[in-house]
Each structure stands twice: as structure tokens, then as C-alpha cells.
Amino acid sequence: MTTQTNRLPAGGIVDRSRVLRFTFDGIAYDGHPGDTLASALLANGVTLTGRSFKYHRPRGILSAGSEEPNALVELRTGARREANTKATTAEIFEGLESASQNRWPSLRFDVMSVNSLLSPIFVAGFYYKTFMWPAALWEKLYEPAIRRAAGLGRASDSADPDTYEKATAHCDVLVIGGGPAGLSAALTAARSGARVILADENFQLGGRAIDDASEIDGQPAAKWVASAEAELSKLPDVRVMRRTTVFGAYDGGTYGGVERVSDHLASAPAGVPRQRLWKFIAKRVVLAAGATERPLVFGNNDRPGVMLAGAVRTYVNRYGVKPGHRAVVFANNDYAASTVQALAKAGVEVVALVDSRTGPSNEVTAIARAANTRLISGGVITTVKGGHAVKGVVVRTADGRSISLTCDLVAMSGGWNPNIQISTHLGGKPKWDDALSSFVPGALPPGMTVAGAASGALGLGDAITTGSAAGASGSAPVAKAVNESTAITPLWRVNDCSGKSFVDMQNDVASGDIELSEREGFRSVEHLKRYTTLGMATDQGKTANVNALAIMAELTKKSIPDTGMTLARPPYTPVAIGALAGHHRDKDFKPSRRPPSYAWSKEQGAMFVETGLWLRPSYYPRAGERDWLETVTREVNTVRNAVGIVDVSTLGKLDVQGADAALFLDRVYMNGMKTIPVGKCRYGGMLREDGILMDDGTVARLAENHYFITTTTANAVKVSQHMELCHQWLWPELDVQMISATEQWAQYAIAGPKSRDLLRNIVDKEFDISDAGFPYLAVGGITVCGGIKARLFRLSFSGERAYELGVPARYGDALIRALMKAGEEFGVCAYGSEALAVMRIEKGHISGPELNGTTTAKDVGLGGMVSTKKDFVGRMLLGRPGLVDADRPSLVGLRPVDRSERLRSGAHFVARDKQVTAANDDGYMTSVAYSPSNGHWIGLGLLKRGAERTGEIIRACDPVRNIETLVEVVSPCFVDAEGEKVRG
Amino acid sequence: MRITCPCCGERALDEFAYYGDASVKRPDIASPTAMADFVAYSFDRVNAAGPHRELWYHSAGCHLWLVVTRNVANHEILNVEPARDVARATQQLPTPGRGSA
Amino acid sequence: MGEYSIFSVAREALRGHSGWKPTWRDAAPKPDYDIVIIGGGGHGLATAYYLAKEYGNARVAVLEKGWIGGGNVGRNTTIVRSNYLLPGNIPFYELSMKLWEGLEQDINYNAMVSQRGILNLYHSDAQRDAYARRGNAMRLHGVDSELLDQSAVRQMVPFLNFDNARFPIHGGLLQRRGGTVRHDAVAWGYARAADRRGVDIIQNCEVKGFRIEDNRVVGVETSRGFIGAKKVGMAVAGNSSRVAAMAGLKLPIESHVLQAFVSESIKPFIDGVVTFGAGHFYISQSDKGGLVFGGDLDGYNSYAQRGALPVVEDVCEGGMALMPRIGRVRLLRSWGGIMDMSMDGSPFIDRTPIQGLYFNGGWCYGGFKATPASGLCFAHLIARDQTHDVAKAYRLDRFATGHAIDEKGMGPHPNLH
């Protein structure tokens, strides 16, 4: 037995042969495929669907589309719970669960509706005038209470289990909206051979022609729509996208869209996303998004059962549902009179047609007469009776009498607002059209044409004509249809009503709030919006904004266009954050770059650390080691006493060639690069033009006109971009070329006293790597492992005898395995970024914490490298007084006075006898490590006048960790200060 | 926005990296007013609300630096040129054919 | 025009709120003033208020080309904090925080100053140490800060992605006194308070030029005629370069677009402000229930109040990476504001080379939280012709002298600050 007491026996485009079961607030109902939740609820006689935001007034279904302010539900449950879902757009599916929101304990008996009794207090802006005393109570009492009452639905409590994806589509013509105008445009565009995308937010095409059960080409509109769809589906370059909302216009012909791929299903099929974000790149756009009906503003116009007239027709014609049994139609225009016909046809008694105009047109009179409906011309509804549902209305007639009418449905129409939002996203200001009493598109985004109701052409015939011409200019109308009469005399609000007259229903902004706003000086539309929260709800004011503006215009005695218009901002309708993020979440938030040793390191059980996008091995724990420190200490000791291997492929690498390569590098680096002999390397530093140190690394001269440079891992991209700029923009006359080779070379550092011995096992015999033949800072092309081309650099970051060996990246995995095997006899170990950092701190080499974008070369002890003999980037501004101030913090080494104490980066330095205050802040600890070589913690820091303070005992203050340590200022080099070990 | 790279064709904005004003020219370090010139070059900007010549880098493409003329009041792109061609023209150097520089 | 209180609201409720008066007078321009402030945004209105209240200047006008509060004070993500790193910044922003803490009682307007905390997450040892450095710098200045480890963060915001993140959350730097303020109310509250002390707030009055005689400003040409002034202060965020150009000045500023976002209203679950350290994303939830969030600048010069779609995606990607439960929450509105980005990411409150003409600007995207201190310090500078102690670093010539205040270490690239 069906529960659908209000379902018409025939008509509409729902499939009555199938039944879908769903629940609302735990009660089971039936519906049919083709129903929205709203149409199915109405079919079941459910009209109370929610509570308003502030006053918790009972609310029902106002509209039949995405403009719905009232009928918002929590759809689905658990991790898939979707708050604030519009019942008017949600398609039902078998097993759908929905619940009303913003009420407790139940929709019918909502405790918070007490707010409605307090509504004389809770007017617009009352917060700003109260809750100020005593101040301490705001966070403790007032605000928590406000926050408890805030919000409508509840977000899911757990991670969204569904997937999303992104796609881009290019087309000649993007048609936004699949009503008569949009279909006509798509047809003429497609017939002219254009690549066309037609997107409609609805799941069925046809728009108002279906809602109004109109005739096109002398047949029911549904037939014409079906034939248009059939033709479009046969054309190869046409893509029809239902359930796809174009939500925003962006610069460069880019339009954002969201396709609800699986929202109409109980769950997304495997491998199919819930939603898909589209970027449409369109040469031309036809905006055919239709129009939205305006409510009328009168007493208790928010009661469940007060609906937009067009929505009433939609429920009857599209869904085969009677939204009530006794109706009153209230309108200020001709178009709405057709509602009387639709209701009469559906067997609904229409008690009266209340037309606010004094001289109704012949059409209206004829319709009323034919339906045997009482026409009250010049009348207005002053109030609606009933609480949870409409019970009747009070009409004030033209001669001032009050008439009470009993009814359970009020169909209202205040006219239509063209859906111009997308046309204004790029700043185009809309124009006011007096005849329509609404805004129409003004200056349009490049390539856009507007057609049909969106352009103000409300009649069906005009929609087809303008759509046809917009699709391909000069096209004749693709079909014939008559224009309905849409004559209107504005009625912006009914005066002297009883009960609140709502303008923005969801945010509970009533006509009186607009008056208050005006009284208090919030007269600009932006002030009105912000003071009253008008138009800020989930419906974005689609049914509220123009009415509010017109009321403000009346109050300020200005014209509507002079009063202004708030600009629409994307998105056109709200878009799930998950769809905008796509698959970029969890581990796939960003790509992962894996160094060549990744697979091998993983096999070894290495721990990895995120370094930018890289996942670098940080240390290689072995069985029996208690913690990271023990592992890292073992790795450092192995390097210092035998040999270790670390993957340094993440360093940026640039290949620089050309007759002017030397001159070019001289201008990019602060130190001289022209004088490097072929076959040698040099350490170098680069400045920004403002004189601040940008990066450091090595420069190897492979041949007269061929250099190979390395950068830090962090700055690889930045340096490459910078050097290209220097070449292409500053010095295009130089004959030099460069290319990033970071990913082309796998590079390992082999460090430790036994490093040469290890290398001897894999470097092919014909290459001399003796200290005489291959001294410190040498570089050369060699082969390894029997003929594999490689480059060998004698460079050291650890301070030990060390080499960097580079091979084409495809050999990277094989090389780490070969190196480890070759080193077995010497007790080799792999080491990670942690041990690398420990050893560089022991040597006092700078890294990220010192190279922080605010230090000069001199600050970090590299002042001696800065050339005074040439121009280079940063040379001039390096000399500004602030950068050469002797008081600037400079690099020092630090060790705890009590050698058993641990040091912490980020601690600030204060002289021993001074108070720990900002005035005595002398700098901070940049890097720390436990030094196995020294047997205690060591640190590097930037200390005011650091160079003069060697031997001084200072305080390292770390209040956020509640630690203070006495430290001694020492040289920043803690191991082999003479630098003898690197030479062997 | 979409930028038409002279080398690669029309591409989406996220392929490009922005640098800044292309109307400033790196001064001569030997000039007697070099310090003031470098300060102005590095820090002072006209920042008008109209056509703006600016440097963009096709970072996810061909690595060409571009001088884009763009109306910053409405994001309309008026012209795109390879930066090296602009620089060569300013320095009155011959502009080699595409791809050979 | 009486005091605002629950009693005045109750009294008005009994007579249909018919007795409320305009929040500020809609003043017509007088021929001349002692001080003219250009810009009826938060900073301009606050400056006027403090000029009247602290420095006894009543002959003050604020000129606004549109409607007050229409610029960045009404288009931001409402965050207030003083968790800065550098000595040039901390005392200034801390003064601002202290002024926020007493603001509502001072101006008799509830701006909903809500100190629910700001938590900056860190995702690596290096970030932790950088936050330790910052937190310690704050503590040395007497500003509250706490360094939290992962478990403390988990306790505070258990719904973040702790277990399956590309960049795991290791902990965070917390300033409990940070929070949010109802942004529009700041403009309206200062306007009302300034108006009550006699300041003329003149809307729809666009400045078209300066009248300068012997290198001294004597007034401004406006769309409503010439207005004489002994001193003129500029506080025109988003238009700084354009207005300064009318006085022949070139500034170390580029204007950029920053987008911000708000979701549909949902039942509150995020208490304070959370910033993601491994992506471009920060978020809070308003007292109405909307998630208010944002990310980085679009990254190119712009005077158009709109951004690009890739940046919207980038921000939402950060959001989903950090809190994957918001996937089904819908983005309601996005907008772009124009930020006057200085060359080091820090602002200016300074004299100009023209006598009697003062400049306040370059606030980047941090101007909102600075509103009270900016107003007070600018008022101090204009009234006394002396720099306020906490604003000493905000000089226009700091680039020439090499004293940039570069919190991020990005150098003279405004789009990277």
C-alpha cells in the first residue's frame, strides 16, 4: 500500500512503475525514480521539513530547485552525512535516510523555538549592543551559548570515505543550462559544427518547459526535449552533462563545474567518484541558467505550505504531486496565474487568486473564470494563519476589507529574477530592467552570450529564439512556441501585516530588520547584508536579495539601481570541499619524490623523513638499537672511523655550458668561478639581489666551457629559475645554456677514511684515484663496475676524506647495492639525513637553519668568500648599513657548560648576567646535534657580535620548553679544525 | 587566466610562476648613484591599476621567461613575449631565431 | 545616542526598536579640518577614534570613497594574534592584542573578540625548531606561547589527520590569546565611537588629489569638493600606491589578490584557529557556524577582486589533507581582496617626504589584527609628529638602509610573503 496520499494518478516524469523506499526523521515513505526528496515528501503529505536558523520557526518547502532556503536536511548517515542538503535537489534512491536539522528534541517540538518568543530582542544587530559586561563572561558564557545554538546541520564526524576526481574539458561553446534556451543554443551550435558542452544542474533536461508542461512545436514540451536530446546525443562533438553545475566564471574562459556522479545512488560504484570537478575551457559561453521566482513579503510568509507559484507548478507538472488540497494563489504578475490552471487540472481547489494589481489583464481574468476561482484584484495577503502548516490566510481587499480564507497551500509569485550570477563573477555589473522589475546581465565576460530567462526573455518563445541565436549567430529559432504573458507590477512588500514578513527565510531576516538597518544607518546594500546577514545563508540570497534591495530603496526613497546590488561571488551553488580537493588528500596530498636509493633503503628498514616533496632516508636502524640516537651515533662513528654512504641525489644539479659559462657563473656567484681550473671543484655562494645569502653548493668545472653545479635540496627549483632569469632577462648576450639535471643523476657520497679503498673496488682500474692523481676537490669522468659512465667528485660535507659518485639515474639502485657490497670488507654502513646533519654541524657547515633568507655571507662566516672585484647579483645592496652592522648576529659554535646537558634549537641567547627579556635577546640556537666525536651535545647559533665572544658563557633560554642551559661560545668547527682529514 | 607561451601555446595558469615587475632595469654598478639605483630597482614599484609588464616563468613547461603585458585591473592579457627578446631589444642586440638563443 | 547595553535593547524591544538612531552621523564635509584621514576602513576609523580619544583632536574627518568598512576590514578571515617572530613586529602586534582585549568596553560595541586560540601546526623537526625560536621570542617579549607535542595537539583537535597524512603532524605552536573578532563590527564600532567624539565620517567622498604648497599638504581635492587640512593621513589598503601616486610618491608595495572562503553553516566543531604547516590552509569556525578558511596569495599583481580556480583547489586540498571530515561540507562563498604587499611582508606607519602627509599601509594580509595598534600608532604619529615606540621599525626608508623586517626570509618578492 503506498504512502503517497498526494501523488496524482498520472502526469509528470516520475516512473510510477518502480517504488523507492526512504526515510525522513526515521519514518519510512515511498517515492519513485525521478523524485527529489522534496517532491517525494510532498507526495507523502509531509510539509514540515525544518527549522529556521535564528528563531527556529517551523519551515516547509518553498521552491523546487537550488534556490531553496528552508527545506534543508541531513542526508545519509555516519561518515557520509551531508548537512544542509536541499531536499529540493536531492534525488531519492532506495534506502535514502534523511533527517531534519537545527531542532531538539524533535522537528515538531523544538525547545529552541523559544527564540521566536524572544524575537523582539533578537533583531538584526542585537549582538553588537549586548554581551559586553562583564567582559570576562564573553568567552566563558555568552559565546559558548551562541556557538551551541549556531549552525544548521552537523558535518560528518569522520573522514569522508568517498573519492573525488578532477577533469578538464575544452570546447568551442559551453552552454550553461539545459532548458529550452540552452537546448536551442546547443542545437544551433552543434549543427554549425562547433564542439559543444551542455551542462545542467538538474538530472533531467527541459527546465521550465517541463515544469510548466508547455507546448513546443505543437506537442508537449517533454517530447520536444526528448527529440532535442536525441539529436544532440548523435552529434560527435557534443557532450551533454546532467547533474553538472557550472559554479563559477574565472579569467581566461575558464569555468568551474561540479558533476554529481554518484549522489543519486545509494553508494558510488567501485572506481567511480562521488563527484567530479570540471574545468571547462570555452571559447564561447551561452548562459541559459533560467530565472528564479521571488517570494512576496507578507505576514508569516514562511509558514510550511507557502510556496513559490512556479514550484507549485513544478510539483504538479514535473513530479505529479499535489502540494495541497485548498490553495490560494497570490501574485503581482500574469505568469503566476497559470498556477491556477495547473492546480485546477490536478484537482486542487483554488479558493482565490489574489492579484495585487488593481486592473488585472484579460488573461488573468480568463484563467480565473475558467477555473471558477475567485479573483481578488488589488488585494494582498496580510497574514498566514497556522503554525506548523498553513491553515488559512487573511486577505485585505482593494477597498480595505479583511477576508479570511481557509486553505492549506499558498502559491506566491513576486516576479522573476534572471539567474545572472555567472555573468557577474568577473565584475560585470548587472542592469536594472524596469519592465521586468529585475536585474538583467550588464557587461559580460569575454565570449559570453546570455539567452532565455537568464537574459530577461521570460517567455518560452523568446527563450527558444534567443537560445537559437546565441548558439550560432544568425540562426533561426529551432522550434516554435508562444510567449506567456509576464506582465508585472512590482509589489515589494505588503504593509501593515500581522506576523513577521520574511525576506531572507533561512537567516530569519524580516522586513522589520531592514527598516531597523536603515534607521541605524546601514543603508548601503553591503551594510544591509552585513548588518542583517541577509543573503549570507546557504541559498546565497537567491530568493531574498532583490526584495531586500527594493525595500531598502523604498525606505531611502532612492531608485533600486541607485541603491546598488551586491555582486555574486562563486560558487553559484555551494560545492563540496572534497570535490574541490579531488584526490589530493591523505598520502596523495602531494606527490612523493623518491631518491634512487629508496627501494634499497626500504629493504633495509630505513626510516624516512619528508624533505619538501622528497622522502629521504633519515637513518637505518639495526636490530638491538634502542633509539634513533643510538643508530645515528653508530652511523657517524662508522663514517668517522671507516666508511659510510649517503644518497645525495636530492641536491639540485644544474649543467651549465657555453663560451660565456665562466663569466655567467661569476655574475651569479658571490665568489669567483672563472678561475676554477678544469677538473676542479669549488664551494660557492649565491646572493639575492638584496644582498642576502640565497644558496650554497659546489661548482665543478668539467671542461673549459662546461660546469656542473649543485644546490641545496630545498632551493633546487628556486636556483634553477633564478639562473634562467639571470640569463634570459639580465644577460641574454652571454653565450650560455643550462638545464636542471637533478633527476638525471643518482649521486652518492662515500665518506670516511676508507672511502677511497671502497671506491677502488668499483671504479674501473684504468682510473687513477690516488691522492696524487685525484686530490681533494678534483672532479672527473670515470667508469665504474665495468664500463658504466660516472662522475667522481672529491668533495666532503662530513669533514672526512669523501667522494661523491654520480651515475645516470637508472643505475642508482644498482649502484647503492654495488657500493654496499664493495664496502663490506671495510665495515661500510649506509647513513641518512640525520647523520649527515650531525656531521655538518660538527664541521660548522651551514644548512637550512642558517641559510634562512635573512643572513648575509658574513653572518654565517663566509664573508671572506665575497668578491670585491666583480659585479654579481647582490653585490651592491649587500653594502647597505643594516647588512654590515657590526652588531648583527653571526655564526658561533656552542657547547653546554655541563657536558651532560642536551641543547635545543630555537633557544634564545641572553648574556649570563642579564634578565631574560627581549631587550637582552642576543640571538638564537640554529642547529644542534649530539656529537659522537665530542661525546656531548653541540650547537650552532647566530649570536650578536659572536666573533668577539669566544669563550664567554651565556644562557640558552628556551621558555617554551621550560629549559635554560648555560653554554660556552666556541668555534663553529668541532671536528678537525685544521681540515686535514679531507685531504687524506 | 591562461597564458599563451610563445613556445608551448596556451596553457593554464598553474604551469607558470610569477616573478614581478618587468619595467625595472638592473642598474649599472659603476654608476655614481648605483646604491640609490639598486634600491629603487629592487624595492620601489609603480603598482598602477592598468596594463602591467611583468615577468612570468614557464616553470612546468619550457622554462622560458616571459614578459607578459596584463591589465591588472581586469586580468586581461594583452601581450606575451620571450623575456630574452625584450631584453635583447632593450640592449639593441640581434634577436636570434626561436630555439637558437 | 545612548549607550548600548542589554537594557537599551530591552527598552527598544518594547517599542518596536523605533528609537534607535544611526550608528554614526552621515556627515557632510566641512571646508577644513585639522586632520583628514583618507580611508574609512578599520585602520582609518581607528586612527580617527584614537586621535579624538587619546590625543584630543576633535576636528578630524574620515573620507571614504564608498561605504565604511567596505575594504579589507570587511573581507578577511577575522583572525587576531600576536605570534610574530621579529623584534620589529612583536611589540606592535602585542599592543594590538591588548587593545583588542579591552576594545568592546572602550568603544561600547560588541565586536565579539573571541580568544579561542590559534594553533600553528608543525610537521618536521626543522619546523618545530623554527616555532620554538618564534615561541621563545614571544615569551621574551612577555607574549603567551606554548609549544605542543603531537599528543597535546591530538587532544585539542582530535579530528585532524594524524594517522594517514603525507606530512604527519608533529605538534604545534599555540597562542591561547589568539582568536577571532567579528570583522565588520570593528569598523562600525570604531565609526560609532569616533562619531560620538565628534569625528566627521564622510562616505561617498573620493579623494581625487592632494593640494600641496611648498612641499606641505594643505588639503585634498575630493568628489565633494576641496577639503582643507593641516595634516593628512593615508590609510587606504588596497589603493595605497594609487593614492600615494597622487602626491607623487612611489612605494615599496605591490598589490596582490588573496582569496578567502566560507562554508555553509554547520554545528561548531572547530574551536580556535588552526593553521596547516605543510600546505596553504588555515581555518576557523565563526559564531554562525561557517568554516572560514584561506590559503596563500594567488601570487600575481592584481587590482581585480577575484582569484583563480587553481588557488581555490590548492586551498581545499590543504583542507582535506588536514581534516578529511570536511569533504562533504560545502564551500558557500569565495572572494578576493586586494592586499598591499610590502617588499618584506611588514607594514609602514611613517611620515612621507611631504610635510604634513603621513602614510599607513603595506599591511599585506595581516592588517585586520593590527587595526587597533595601527590606529593608535598612526594617531600618535600624526598628532605628535613622533613615531610611537612600538612602530619604530615601520619606516619607509628601511629598504634603503637595509633594515627589512622579513619574517619569512623571502626577500623583496611580495608574492612570497
Coordinates of N, CA and C in Angstrom, one line a residue, chain A residues 444-523:
Chain A
L444 N 29.4 41.8 -20.0 CA 29.6 40.3 -19.9 C 31.0 39.9 -19.9
P445 N 31.4 38.8 -19.3 CA 32.7 38.2 -19.5 C 33.0 38.0 -21.0
P446 N 34.3 38.1 -21.4 CA 34.6 37.9 -22.8 C 34.0 36.5 -23.3
G447 N 33.4 36.6 -24.5 CA 32.9 35.3 -25.1 C 31.6 34.9 -24.6
M448 N 30.9 35.6 -23.7 CA 29.6 35.1 -23.1 C 28.4 35.8 -23.8
T449 N 27.4 35.0 -24.1 CA 26.1 35.5 -24.5 C 25.1 34.9 -23.5
V450 N 24.1 35.7 -23.3 CA 23.0 35.2 -22.3 C 21.7 35.0 -23.1
A451 N 21.0 34.0 -22.8 CA 19.8 33.6 -23.6 C 18.7 33.2 -22.6
G452 N 17.5 33.3 -23.1 CA 16.4 32.8 -22.4 C 16.1 33.7 -21.1
A453 N 15.5 33.1 -20.2 CA 15.1 33.8 -19.0 C 16.2 34.5 -18.3
A454 N 17.4 33.9 -18.4 CA 18.6 34.5 -17.7 C 18.9 35.8 -18.3
S455 N 18.5 36.1 -19.6 CA 18.7 37.4 -20.2 C 17.5 38.3 -20.0
G456 N 16.5 37.8 -19.4 CA 15.3 38.6 -19.2 C 14.2 38.2 -20.2
A457 N 14.5 37.3 -21.1 CA 13.5 36.8 -22.1 C 12.7 35.7 -21.4
L458 N 11.6 36.1 -20.6 CA 11.0 35.1 -19.8 C 10.0 34.2 -20.6
G459 N 9.5 34.7 -21.7 CA 8.6 33.8 -22.5 C 9.3 32.7 -23.1
L460 N 8.5 31.6 -23.3 CA 9.1 30.4 -23.9 C 9.5 30.6 -25.3
G461 N 8.7 31.3 -26.1 CA 9.0 31.5 -27.5 C 10.3 32.3 -27.6
D462 N 10.5 33.3 -26.7 CA 11.7 34.2 -26.7 C 12.9 33.3 -26.3
A463 N 12.7 32.4 -25.4 CA 13.8 31.6 -24.9 C 14.4 30.8 -26.0
I464 N 13.5 30.2 -26.8 CA 13.9 29.4 -28.0 C 14.6 30.3 -29.0
T465 N 14.0 31.5 -29.2 CA 14.6 32.4 -30.2 C 16.0 32.9 -29.8
T466 N 16.1 33.4 -28.6 CA 17.4 33.9 -28.1 C 18.4 32.8 -28.0
G467 N 18.0 31.6 -27.5 CA 18.9 30.5 -27.4 C 19.4 30.1 -28.8
S468 N 18.5 30.0 -29.7 CA 18.9 29.6 -31.1 C 20.0 30.5 -31.6
A469 N 19.7 31.8 -31.5 CA 20.7 32.8 -32.0 C 22.0 32.8 -31.2
A470 N 21.9 32.5 -29.9 CA 23.1 32.5 -29.1 C 24.1 31.4 -29.5
G471 N 23.5 30.2 -29.8 CA 24.3 29.0 -30.2 C 25.1 29.3 -31.4
A472 N 24.5 29.8 -32.4 CA 25.3 30.1 -33.6 C 24.6 31.4 -34.2
S473 N 25.4 32.5 -34.3 CA 24.7 33.7 -34.6 C 24.0 33.7 -35.9
G474 N 22.8 34.3 -35.9 CA 22.0 34.3 -37.2 C 21.1 33.1 -37.3
S475 N 21.2 32.2 -36.4 CA 20.3 31.0 -36.5 C 18.9 31.4 -36.3
A476 N 18.0 30.7 -37.1 CA 16.6 30.9 -36.9 C 16.2 30.0 -35.7
P477 N 15.0 30.3 -35.1 CA 14.6 29.5 -33.9 C 14.4 28.1 -34.3
V478 N 14.9 27.2 -33.5 CA 14.9 25.7 -33.8 C 13.5 25.2 -33.6
A479 N 12.6 25.9 -32.9 CA 11.2 25.4 -32.7 C 10.3 26.6 -32.5
K480 N 9.0 26.3 -32.5 CA 8.0 27.4 -32.3 C 7.3 27.2 -30.9
A481 N 7.1 28.3 -30.3 CA 6.4 28.2 -29.0 C 5.8 29.6 -28.8
V482 N 4.7 29.7 -28.0 CA 4.2 31.0 -27.7 C 4.9 31.6 -26.5
N483 N 4.8 32.9 -26.4 CA 5.3 33.6 -25.1 C 4.1 33.7 -24.2
E484 N 4.3 33.3 -23.0 CA 3.3 33.5 -21.9 C 3.3 35.0 -21.6
S485 N 2.2 35.5 -21.1 CA 2.2 36.9 -20.6 C 3.0 37.0 -19.3
T486 N 3.9 37.9 -19.2 CA 4.7 38.0 -18.0 C 4.6 39.4 -17.4
A487 N 3.5 40.1 -17.7 CA 3.4 41.5 -17.2 C 3.4 41.5 -15.7
I488 N 4.0 42.5 -15.2 CA 4.2 42.6 -13.7 C 4.1 44.0 -13.2
T489 N 3.5 44.2 -12.1 CA 3.6 45.5 -11.4 C 4.2 45.2 -10.0
P490 N 5.3 45.7 -9.7 CA 6.0 45.3 -8.5 C 5.2 45.5 -7.3
L491 N 5.4 44.5 -6.4 CA 4.9 44.7 -5.0 C 6.0 44.2 -4.1
W492 N 6.7 45.1 -3.5 CA 8.0 44.6 -2.8 C 7.7 44.2 -1.4
R493 N 6.6 44.7 -0.8 CA 6.2 44.2 0.5 C 4.8 44.6 0.8
V494 N 4.1 43.8 1.6 CA 2.7 44.2 1.9 C 2.8 44.9 3.3
N495 N 2.3 46.1 3.3 CA 2.4 46.9 4.6 C 1.3 46.5 5.6
D496 N 1.5 46.8 6.8 CA 0.5 46.6 7.9 C 0.1 45.2 7.9
C497 N 1.1 44.3 8.0 CA 0.8 42.9 8.2 C 0.8 42.5 9.6
S498 N 0.2 41.3 9.9 CA 0.4 40.8 11.3 C 1.3 39.6 11.2
G499 N 2.3 39.5 12.1 CA 3.3 38.4 12.0 C 4.5 38.9 11.2
K500 N 5.6 38.3 11.4 CA 6.8 38.7 10.7 C 6.7 38.5 9.2
S501 N 7.2 39.4 8.4 CA 7.3 39.3 7.0 C 8.7 39.0 6.6
F502 N 8.9 37.8 6.2 CA 10.3 37.4 6.0 C 10.8 37.7 4.6
V503 N 12.1 38.2 4.5 CA 12.7 38.5 3.3 C 13.8 37.4 3.0
D504 N 14.7 37.2 3.9 CA 15.6 36.1 3.8 C 15.1 35.0 4.8
M505 N 14.6 34.0 4.3 CA 13.9 33.0 5.2 C 14.9 32.2 6.1
Q506 N 16.0 31.8 5.4 CA 16.9 30.9 6.2 C 17.6 31.7 7.3
N507 N 18.0 32.9 7.0 CA 18.6 33.6 8.1 C 17.7 34.5 8.9
D508 N 16.4 34.3 8.7 CA 15.4 35.0 9.5 C 15.5 36.5 9.5
V509 N 15.7 37.0 8.3 CA 15.7 38.5 8.1 C 14.4 38.9 7.7
A510 N 13.7 39.7 8.5 CA 12.4 40.1 8.2 C 12.4 41.5 7.7
S511 N 11.3 41.9 7.2 CA 11.1 43.3 6.6 C 11.5 44.3 7.7
G512 N 11.1 44.0 9.0 CA 11.4 45.0 10.1 C 12.9 45.1 10.3
D513 N 13.6 44.1 10.0 CA 15.1 44.1 10.2 C 15.7 45.1 9.2
I514 N 15.1 45.1 8.0 CA 15.6 46.0 7.0 C 15.3 47.5 7.4
E515 N 14.1 47.7 8.0 CA 13.8 49.0 8.5 C 14.8 49.4 9.6
L516 N 15.1 48.5 10.5 CA 16.0 48.8 11.6 C 17.4 49.2 11.0
S517 N 17.8 48.4 10.0 CA 19.1 48.6 9.4 C 19.1 50.0 8.8
E518 N 18.1 50.4 8.2 CA 18.0 51.7 7.6 C 18.1 52.8 8.7
R519 N 17.3 52.5 9.7 CA 17.2 53.5 10.8 C 18.6 53.7 11.5
E520 N 19.4 52.7 11.5 CA 20.7 52.8 12.2 C 21.8 53.2 11.2
G521 N 21.4 53.5 10.0 CA 22.4 54.0 9.1 C 23.1 53.0 8.2
F522 N 22.7 51.7 8.3 CA 23.2 50.7 7.4 C 22.4 50.6 6.2
R523 N 22.6 51.6 5.3 CA 21.8 51.8 4.2 C 22.4 51.3 2.9

